[in-house]
Every structure is written in C-alpha cells, then in structure tokens.
Amino acid sequence: MSEFPFAVTTPVSVESVGLKARDAGRLADFYGKVLGLEDNGRSGNVYRLGAGGRTLLEIEEDPSAMPDDPREAGLFHTAFLLPERSDLARWSVFARDNRLPLEGASDHLVSEAVYLSDPEGNGIEIYADRAPESWRRTTSGIEMATNPLDFQNLLGTLGEGDRGWQGVPEKTVVGHVHLRVGDPRTAEGWWHEAQGFDTMARYGSQAVFLATGGYHHHIGANTWRSAGAGARDPRRTGLSWVQLQSRNASAEKEFADPWGTVIRVAPMARDGG
C-alpha cells in the first residue's frame, strides 16, 4: 500500500481548505463525482469531503455571497496530491472518457499536473509528485518549470486490465495551495516571518513558492491576475481559509495574511495527517 506523500511528512504542511459557495451542495456533488472525494458528512450548511477518513475540503453555503473576483486576493487553486503516478494516469483516463473540461496539463519537473475548475470557478490541480530524490536542488531552492505533460508516457504506467479510476486513494492529501495575492514579495516575507516557511522557487517577480522540510512548495503566491490587489472582500465566494498542520503547534491558532486570507494552524495528529 502506498505511503503518505512526502508533502505531508514535513514539519508544517497543508491539512485542509475551506471554501464559501452559493450552492455548497452542487460543489460537494462535483468534488464527489469528478475527483472521487468521499462524503465525510454535513453539519448545517457545511459539507465535508476527504479521503481515508480525513477531511480535505469543507464547503460552507452562503446563498447571499457575491461571486468570487479573480482580480482580488484569494484562491488560485487547491492542489490534490495523489500518492502514485499511476493514480494520476487513472484519473486522466477518467477525465478523457467523461470529457471533463480541463484547463491545462503540465510537467513541472518535480511533478505532473492536470488543471480544471469547479462550477463556481475555484481552481483545482490534480497532481502526482516525482520522487524527491530526482528533484534538482540549487542554491536558491528547487528547479521547477512548466512544460507540456506527456500524456502518452503517463498513461503507459497502466497495465492491461487496469481497474481504472475508483475515486481518490485513501492517502490522497492537499499537497499545496496556490494563492492570488497583490504582491509576491510581501507574501514571501509574511510566510517567512509568520509561519517559518522557506522560499523554494520564484517565477520572476510574479510568483513565489514556499515550503517547509524541503518540499517543492506547500504554498504558492502569484499576481498573474491579481497584481496590486488589496484586502479580500470576505463577502465573496471562494477561499474561506487554509488549515496547516504543524509538529510545533500545541494549540490551534488563527492568522491572517496581508490580504486578510485566514490561515489556521493546528497540531499535527500524526505524520501524514
């Protein structure tokens, strides 16, 4: 059986993400059918979905909320990390056979990824990491790129009679969260000082990637749509909060980044979630 991915064995990692939605039931149905996240129950207007009994995504319904504005600070995408490359291949076949509206597919050297959005415009990445020992580490961090994904090579991992996509494997995790911010340098400074993250890579002046424990990134922050954005309007749909799990935390604590994005930190129950 697969082990938990390296991403969640580090001192601090992403545990879960909270979304606000105008129609939470519709989004929960989408994440269940398209990603195969398991239904972890509902409390009032909050739907919980996850893998292996762990909640990875909470969706809170607010029918009066204004639609998300991609020019504001908020969520660029939630990245669901599958344990094995073959899992990504199975999901890719599922996406092809069901004609899902994909928005991109990339080879990032450290990982392979496919992109899409949910019905309310929240970005999603589904990815699998390459072995950490294969990552090229430099004096400034880890080398990453955005190259076309070789689907033929990816699907070659599946043998004859493969069982196909059966929903997310139980050790699927949220590997990273990519944020829209007004200024990557400001974001970089905040994550260094408030959370003790290291800078792993930069894409010019437009994006920065941060992590703990040598992972390629637990947090991305970019201005591809949101340059100069001010504080996020909490009345909008989209990102509500990001919850981190930390080996160093003794109690839950809540922070807000420079754009008002809520970052929760909770003690790590055990390695891998």
mmCIF file of C-alpha atoms in Angstrom:
data_model
loop_
_atom_site.group_PDB
_atom_site.id
_atom_site.type_symbol
_atom_site.label_atom_id
_atom_site.label_comp_id
_atom_site.label_asym_id
_atom_site.label_seq_id
_atom_site.Cartn_x
_atom_site.Cartn_y
_atom_site.Cartn_z
ATOM 1 C CA MET A 1 0.000 0.000 0.000
ATOM 2 C CA SER A 2 1.212 3.498 -0.802
ATOM 3 C CA GLU A 3 2.730 5.630 1.918
ATOM 4 C CA PHE A 4 1.573 9.176 2.554
ATOM 5 C CA PRO A 5 3.219 11.582 0.105
ATOM 6 C CA PHE A 6 6.367 13.401 1.191
ATOM 7 C CA ALA A 7 4.403 16.688 1.164
ATOM 8 C CA VAL A 8 2.683 15.869 4.469
ATOM 9 C CA THR A 9 5.681 14.389 6.303
ATOM 10 C CA THR A 10 7.335 17.804 6.689
ATOM 11 C CA PRO A 11 7.242 19.916 9.894
ATOM 12 C CA VAL A 12 4.360 22.011 8.538
ATOM 13 C CA SER A 13 2.021 21.012 5.702
ATOM 14 C CA VAL A 14 -1.441 21.705 4.364
ATOM 15 C CA GLU A 15 -4.230 19.785 6.076
ATOM 16 C CA SER A 16 -7.424 21.159 4.533
ATOM 17 C CA VAL A 17 -9.074 24.028 2.684
ATOM 18 C CA GLY A 18 -12.340 25.840 3.334
ATOM 19 C CA LEU A 19 -14.496 27.276 0.564
ATOM 20 C CA LYS A 20 -17.553 29.517 0.665
ATOM 21 C CA ALA A 21 -20.151 28.720 -2.011
ATOM 22 C CA ARG A 22 -23.527 29.978 -3.128
ATOM 23 C CA ASP A 23 -24.586 26.347 -3.714
ATOM 24 C CA ALA A 24 -22.482 24.105 -1.484
ATOM 25 C CA GLY A 25 -24.471 21.002 -2.373
ATOM 26 C CA ARG A 26 -23.670 21.428 -6.039
ATOM 27 C CA LEU A 27 -19.971 21.850 -5.302
ATOM 28 C CA ALA A 28 -19.912 18.884 -2.942
ATOM 29 C CA ASP A 29 -21.526 16.757 -5.651
ATOM 30 C CA PHE A 30 -18.904 17.942 -8.141
ATOM 31 C CA TYR A 31 -15.958 17.097 -5.896
ATOM 32 C CA GLY A 32 -17.508 13.731 -5.134
ATOM 33 C CA LYS A 33 -18.191 12.754 -8.729
ATOM 34 C CA VAL A 34 -15.272 14.373 -10.547
ATOM 35 C CA LEU A 35 -12.484 13.882 -8.015
ATOM 36 C CA GLY A 36 -13.982 10.992 -6.120
ATOM 37 C CA LEU A 37 -13.608 12.631 -2.712
ATOM 38 C CA GLU A 38 -15.508 10.745 -0.022
ATOM 39 C CA ASP A 39 -18.501 12.246 1.771
ATOM 40 C CA ASN A 40 -17.441 12.958 5.359
ATOM 41 C CA GLY A 41 -20.794 14.309 6.411
ATOM 42 C CA ARG A 42 -22.636 17.583 6.750
ATOM 43 C CA SER A 43 -23.158 19.923 9.691
ATOM 44 C CA GLY A 44 -25.795 22.533 8.999
ATOM 45 C CA ASN A 45 -24.666 24.409 5.917
ATOM 46 C CA VAL A 46 -21.139 22.925 5.865
ATOM 47 C CA TYR A 47 -20.239 19.929 3.690
ATOM 48 C CA ARG A 48 -17.057 17.936 4.376
ATOM 49 C CA LEU A 49 -15.208 15.806 1.850
ATOM 50 C CA GLY A 50 -11.959 13.924 2.044
ATOM 51 C CA ALA A 51 -10.007 10.690 1.746
ATOM 52 C CA GLY A 52 -9.234 7.861 4.149
ATOM 53 C CA GLY A 53 -11.499 9.354 6.805
ATOM 54 C CA ARG A 54 -9.600 12.667 6.788
ATOM 55 C CA THR A 55 -11.351 15.885 5.747
ATOM 56 C CA LEU A 56 -9.516 17.702 2.977
ATOM 57 C CA LEU A 57 -12.216 20.152 1.913
ATOM 58 C CA GLU A 58 -15.020 21.969 3.746
ATOM 59 C CA ILE A 59 -17.639 23.862 1.753
ATOM 60 C CA GLU A 60 -19.849 26.361 3.554
ATOM 61 C CA GLU A 61 -23.030 27.568 1.867
ATOM 62 C CA ASP A 62 -23.921 31.261 1.734
ATOM 63 C CA PRO A 63 -26.555 31.901 -0.964
ATOM 64 C CA SER A 64 -26.209 35.669 -0.484
ATOM 65 C CA ALA A 65 -22.450 35.715 -1.138
ATOM 66 C CA MET A 66 -21.118 37.681 -4.081
ATOM 67 C CA PRO A 67 -19.259 35.715 -6.779
ATOM 68 C CA ASP A 68 -15.504 35.477 -6.457
ATOM 69 C CA ASP A 69 -13.469 38.066 -8.367
ATOM 70 C CA PRO A 70 -10.257 36.592 -9.871
ATOM 71 C CA ARG A 71 -8.648 40.040 -9.765
ATOM 72 C CA GLU A 72 -8.849 40.052 -5.974
ATOM 73 C CA ALA A 73 -6.705 38.174 -3.496
ATOM 74 C CA GLY A 74 -7.956 34.648 -2.862
ATOM 75 C CA LEU A 75 -7.644 31.129 -4.231
ATOM 76 C CA PHE A 76 -5.743 30.355 -7.419
ATOM 77 C CA HIS A 77 -6.135 26.617 -6.904
ATOM 78 C CA THR A 78 -6.339 23.819 -4.365
ATOM 79 C CA ALA A 79 -3.894 21.063 -5.321
ATOM 80 C CA PHE A 80 -4.906 17.487 -4.547
ATOM 81 C CA LEU A 81 -1.843 15.245 -4.424
ATOM 82 C CA LEU A 82 -2.323 11.616 -5.417
ATOM 83 C CA PRO A 83 0.026 9.014 -3.888
ATOM 84 C CA GLU A 84 1.229 7.440 -7.146
ATOM 85 C CA ARG A 85 1.846 8.442 -10.760
ATOM 86 C CA SER A 86 -0.455 5.621 -11.832
ATOM 87 C CA ASP A 87 -3.271 7.272 -9.852
ATOM 88 C CA LEU A 88 -2.880 10.414 -11.962
ATOM 89 C CA ALA A 89 -2.896 8.260 -15.085
ATOM 90 C CA ARG A 90 -6.163 6.605 -13.994
ATOM 91 C CA TRP A 91 -7.793 9.956 -13.266
ATOM 92 C CA SER A 92 -6.597 11.287 -16.640
ATOM 93 C CA VAL A 93 -8.295 8.380 -18.428
ATOM 94 C CA PHE A 94 -11.450 9.068 -16.404
ATOM 95 C CA ALA A 95 -11.297 12.749 -17.376
ATOM 96 C CA ARG A 96 -10.811 11.865 -21.042
ATOM 97 C CA ASP A 97 -13.607 9.307 -21.120
ATOM 98 C CA ASN A 98 -16.002 11.689 -19.366
ATOM 99 C CA ARG A 99 -14.928 14.677 -21.471
ATOM 100 C CA LEU A 100 -14.182 16.832 -18.478
ATOM 101 C CA PRO A 101 -13.371 20.452 -19.382
ATOM 102 C CA LEU A 102 -9.682 20.569 -18.479
ATOM 103 C CA GLU A 103 -7.858 23.899 -18.417
ATOM 104 C CA GLY A 104 -4.274 22.714 -18.669
ATOM 105 C CA ALA A 105 -1.774 19.932 -18.100
ATOM 106 C CA SER A 106 1.867 20.447 -17.201
ATOM 107 C CA ASP A 107 5.129 18.736 -16.369
ATOM 108 C CA HIS A 108 6.740 20.799 -13.595
ATOM 109 C CA LEU A 109 9.871 18.592 -13.363
ATOM 110 C CA VAL A 110 9.083 17.861 -9.701
ATOM 111 C CA SER A 111 5.526 16.792 -10.520
ATOM 112 C CA GLU A 112 2.947 16.207 -13.230
ATOM 113 C CA ALA A 113 -0.355 18.045 -13.015
ATOM 114 C CA VAL A 114 -3.769 18.497 -14.612
ATOM 115 C CA TYR A 115 -5.925 21.590 -14.061
ATOM 116 C CA LEU A 116 -9.652 22.360 -14.057
ATOM 117 C CA SER A 117 -12.185 24.488 -12.132
ATOM 118 C CA ASP A 118 -15.270 23.684 -10.089
ATOM 119 C CA PRO A 119 -18.730 25.081 -11.007
ATOM 120 C CA GLU A 120 -18.144 28.296 -9.008
ATOM 121 C CA GLY A 121 -14.753 28.982 -10.559
ATOM 122 C CA ASN A 122 -12.434 27.675 -7.845
ATOM 123 C CA GLY A 123 -9.244 26.372 -9.400
ATOM 124 C CA ILE A 124 -8.220 22.736 -8.921
ATOM 125 C CA GLU A 125 -4.936 20.972 -9.548
ATOM 126 C CA ILE A 126 -4.714 17.182 -9.521
ATOM 127 C CA TYR A 127 -1.116 16.032 -9.437
ATOM 128 C CA ALA A 128 1.459 13.395 -8.608
ATOM 129 C CA ASP A 129 4.994 14.104 -7.443
ATOM 130 C CA ARG A 130 8.115 12.637 -8.900
ATOM 131 C CA ALA A 131 10.442 11.032 -6.363
ATOM 132 C CA PRO A 132 12.012 13.771 -4.185
ATOM 133 C CA GLU A 133 15.495 12.359 -4.816
ATOM 134 C CA SER A 134 15.040 13.221 -8.510
ATOM 135 C CA TRP A 135 14.346 16.919 -7.836
ATOM 136 C CA ARG A 136 17.159 19.220 -8.869
ATOM 137 C CA ARG A 137 18.127 21.347 -5.899
ATOM 138 C CA THR A 138 20.012 24.585 -6.450
ATOM 139 C CA THR A 139 21.431 27.278 -4.179
ATOM 140 C CA SER A 140 18.133 29.168 -4.494
ATOM 141 C CA GLY A 141 15.779 26.222 -3.945
ATOM 142 C CA ILE A 142 14.298 23.605 -6.263
ATOM 143 C CA GLU A 143 14.186 23.775 -10.043
ATOM 144 C CA MET A 144 10.666 23.795 -11.447
ATOM 145 C CA ALA A 145 9.270 24.509 -14.910
ATOM 146 C CA THR A 146 6.010 24.490 -16.836
ATOM 147 C CA ASN A 147 6.384 22.069 -19.732
ATOM 148 C CA PRO A 148 3.682 20.176 -21.659
ATOM 149 C CA LEU A 149 2.512 16.999 -19.952
ATOM 150 C CA ASP A 150 3.354 13.838 -21.914
ATOM 151 C CA PHE A 151 0.034 12.020 -21.573
ATOM 152 C CA GLN A 152 1.201 9.073 -23.672
ATOM 153 C CA ASN A 153 4.097 8.436 -21.304
ATOM 154 C CA LEU A 154 1.853 8.957 -18.260
ATOM 155 C CA LEU A 155 -0.784 6.502 -19.451
ATOM 156 C CA GLY A 156 1.973 3.991 -20.156
ATOM 157 C CA THR A 157 2.118 3.357 -16.414
ATOM 158 C CA LEU A 158 -1.188 1.465 -16.636
ATOM 159 C CA GLY A 159 -1.111 -2.203 -17.475
ATOM 160 C CA GLU A 160 -3.624 -4.350 -19.336
ATOM 161 C CA GLY A 161 -6.847 -4.766 -17.423
ATOM 162 C CA ASP A 162 -6.111 -1.902 -15.035
ATOM 163 C CA ARG A 163 -9.036 -1.393 -12.668
ATOM 164 C CA GLY A 164 -9.397 2.253 -13.671
ATOM 165 C CA TRP A 165 -10.307 5.244 -11.530
ATOM 166 C CA GLN A 166 -12.167 4.264 -8.359
ATOM 167 C CA GLY A 167 -12.114 7.632 -6.584
ATOM 168 C CA VAL A 168 -9.214 9.198 -4.733
ATOM 169 C CA PRO A 169 -6.910 6.727 -2.962
ATOM 170 C CA GLU A 170 -7.145 6.845 0.820
ATOM 171 C CA LYS A 171 -3.741 8.564 1.177
ATOM 172 C CA THR A 172 -4.589 11.453 -1.113
ATOM 173 C CA VAL A 173 -3.778 14.804 0.522
ATOM 174 C CA VAL A 174 -3.885 18.511 -0.220
ATOM 175 C CA GLY A 175 -0.279 18.874 -1.305
ATOM 176 C CA HIS A 176 -0.298 22.623 -1.713
ATOM 177 C CA VAL A 177 -2.491 25.687 -2.042
ATOM 178 C CA HIS A 178 -1.796 28.386 -4.586
ATOM 179 C CA LEU A 179 -2.979 31.872 -3.624
ATOM 180 C CA ARG A 180 -3.776 35.034 -5.539
ATOM 181 C CA VAL A 181 -2.019 37.931 -3.828
ATOM 182 C CA GLY A 182 -1.321 41.588 -4.506
ATOM 183 C CA ASP A 183 2.475 41.303 -4.229
ATOM 184 C CA PRO A 184 4.585 38.108 -4.069
ATOM 185 C CA ARG A 185 7.428 39.760 -2.150
ATOM 186 C CA THR A 186 5.053 40.850 0.591
ATOM 187 C CA ALA A 187 3.602 37.328 0.679
ATOM 188 C CA GLU A 188 7.086 35.827 0.819
ATOM 189 C CA GLY A 189 8.050 37.987 3.789
ATOM 190 C CA TRP A 190 4.863 37.134 5.665
ATOM 191 C CA TRP A 191 5.228 33.380 5.183
ATOM 192 C CA HIS A 192 8.860 33.578 6.320
ATOM 193 C CA GLU A 193 8.098 35.554 9.457
ATOM 194 C CA ALA A 194 4.650 34.298 10.486
ATOM 195 C CA GLN A 195 4.944 30.623 9.533
ATOM 196 C CA GLY A 196 8.659 29.883 9.186
ATOM 197 C CA PHE A 197 8.413 28.787 5.569
ATOM 198 C CA ASP A 198 11.393 28.716 3.204
ATOM 199 C CA THR A 199 11.451 30.117 -0.323
ATOM 200 C CA MET A 200 11.850 27.219 -2.758
ATOM 201 C CA ALA A 201 11.489 28.990 -6.119
ATOM 202 C CA ARG A 202 10.468 32.238 -7.775
ATOM 203 C CA TYR A 203 8.979 32.887 -11.211
ATOM 204 C CA GLY A 204 10.410 36.325 -11.857
ATOM 205 C CA SER A 205 8.577 38.978 -9.857
ATOM 206 C CA GLN A 206 5.138 37.409 -10.393
ATOM 207 C CA ALA A 207 5.144 34.257 -8.263
ATOM 208 C CA VAL A 208 6.874 32.697 -5.287
ATOM 209 C CA PHE A 209 6.757 29.136 -3.970
ATOM 210 C CA LEU A 210 7.284 28.355 -0.271
ATOM 211 C CA ALA A 211 7.506 25.232 1.882
ATOM 212 C CA THR A 212 8.907 23.534 4.949
ATOM 213 C CA GLY A 213 11.068 20.441 5.193
ATOM 214 C CA GLY A 214 12.439 20.604 1.653
ATOM 215 C CA TYR A 215 9.164 20.106 -0.215
ATOM 216 C CA HIS A 216 8.909 21.919 -3.563
ATOM 217 C CA HIS A 217 6.014 24.050 -2.307
ATOM 218 C CA HIS A 218 3.181 23.949 0.178
ATOM 219 C CA ILE A 219 2.134 27.499 -0.701
ATOM 220 C CA GLY A 220 2.284 29.347 -3.991
ATOM 221 C CA ALA A 221 1.519 33.058 -4.294
ATOM 222 C CA ASN A 222 1.118 34.849 -7.599
ATOM 223 C CA THR A 223 -0.064 38.083 -9.229
ATOM 224 C CA TRP A 224 -0.949 36.631 -12.631
ATOM 225 C CA ARG A 225 -4.483 38.014 -12.262
ATOM 226 C CA SER A 226 -4.354 39.990 -9.018
ATOM 227 C CA ALA A 227 -1.399 42.415 -9.196
ATOM 228 C CA GLY A 228 -1.875 45.230 -6.717
ATOM 229 C CA ALA A 229 -4.919 43.632 -5.065
ATOM 230 C CA GLY A 230 -5.896 44.912 -1.637
ATOM 231 C CA ALA A 231 -7.652 43.098 1.181
ATOM 232 C CA ARG A 232 -10.001 40.350 0.089
ATOM 233 C CA ASP A 233 -13.727 41.006 0.450
ATOM 234 C CA PRO A 234 -14.975 38.312 2.893
ATOM 235 C CA ARG A 235 -18.473 38.564 1.435
ATOM 236 C CA ARG A 236 -17.346 36.832 -1.751
ATOM 237 C CA THR A 237 -17.413 33.136 -2.567
ATOM 238 C CA GLY A 238 -14.150 31.256 -2.928
ATOM 239 C CA LEU A 239 -11.470 30.734 -0.337
ATOM 240 C CA SER A 240 -12.529 30.927 3.320
ATOM 241 C CA TRP A 241 -9.385 29.568 4.953
ATOM 242 C CA VAL A 242 -6.361 27.301 4.643
ATOM 243 C CA GLN A 243 -5.563 24.973 7.542
ATOM 244 C CA LEU A 244 -1.980 23.931 8.156
ATOM 245 C CA GLN A 245 -0.873 21.096 10.413
ATOM 246 C CA SER A 246 2.302 21.687 12.414
ATOM 247 C CA ARG A 247 4.502 19.473 14.553
ATOM 248 C CA ASN A 248 5.441 22.544 16.578
ATOM 249 C CA ALA A 249 1.906 23.717 17.382
ATOM 250 C CA SER A 250 0.495 22.895 20.819
ATOM 251 C CA ALA A 251 -2.888 24.508 20.178
ATOM 252 C CA GLU A 252 -4.918 25.803 17.280
ATOM 253 C CA LYS A 253 -4.132 29.343 16.211
ATOM 254 C CA GLU A 254 -5.516 31.618 13.515
ATOM 255 C CA PHE A 255 -3.643 34.158 11.413
ATOM 256 C CA ALA A 256 -4.495 36.488 8.546
ATOM 257 C CA ASP A 257 -2.061 37.172 5.722
ATOM 258 C CA PRO A 258 -1.610 40.736 4.390
ATOM 259 C CA TRP A 259 -4.752 40.356 2.233
ATOM 260 C CA GLY A 260 -6.941 39.021 5.018
ATOM 261 C CA THR A 261 -6.748 35.384 3.919
ATOM 262 C CA VAL A 262 -7.329 33.238 7.018
ATOM 263 C CA ILE A 263 -4.546 30.771 7.780
ATOM 264 C CA ARG A 264 -5.285 28.285 10.569
ATOM 265 C CA VAL A 265 -2.537 26.274 12.233
ATOM 266 C CA ALA A 266 -3.369 23.102 14.174
ATOM 267 C CA PRO A 267 -1.225 20.485 15.926
ATOM 268 C CA MET A 268 -0.285 17.548 13.732
ATOM 269 C CA ALA A 269 -2.101 14.445 14.934
ATOM 270 C CA ARG A 270 0.332 12.093 13.207
ATOM 271 C CA ASP A 271 2.638 12.089 10.225
ATOM 272 C CA GLY A 272 0.646 12.236 7.034
ATOM 273 C CA GLY A 273 -2.453 13.745 8.568
#
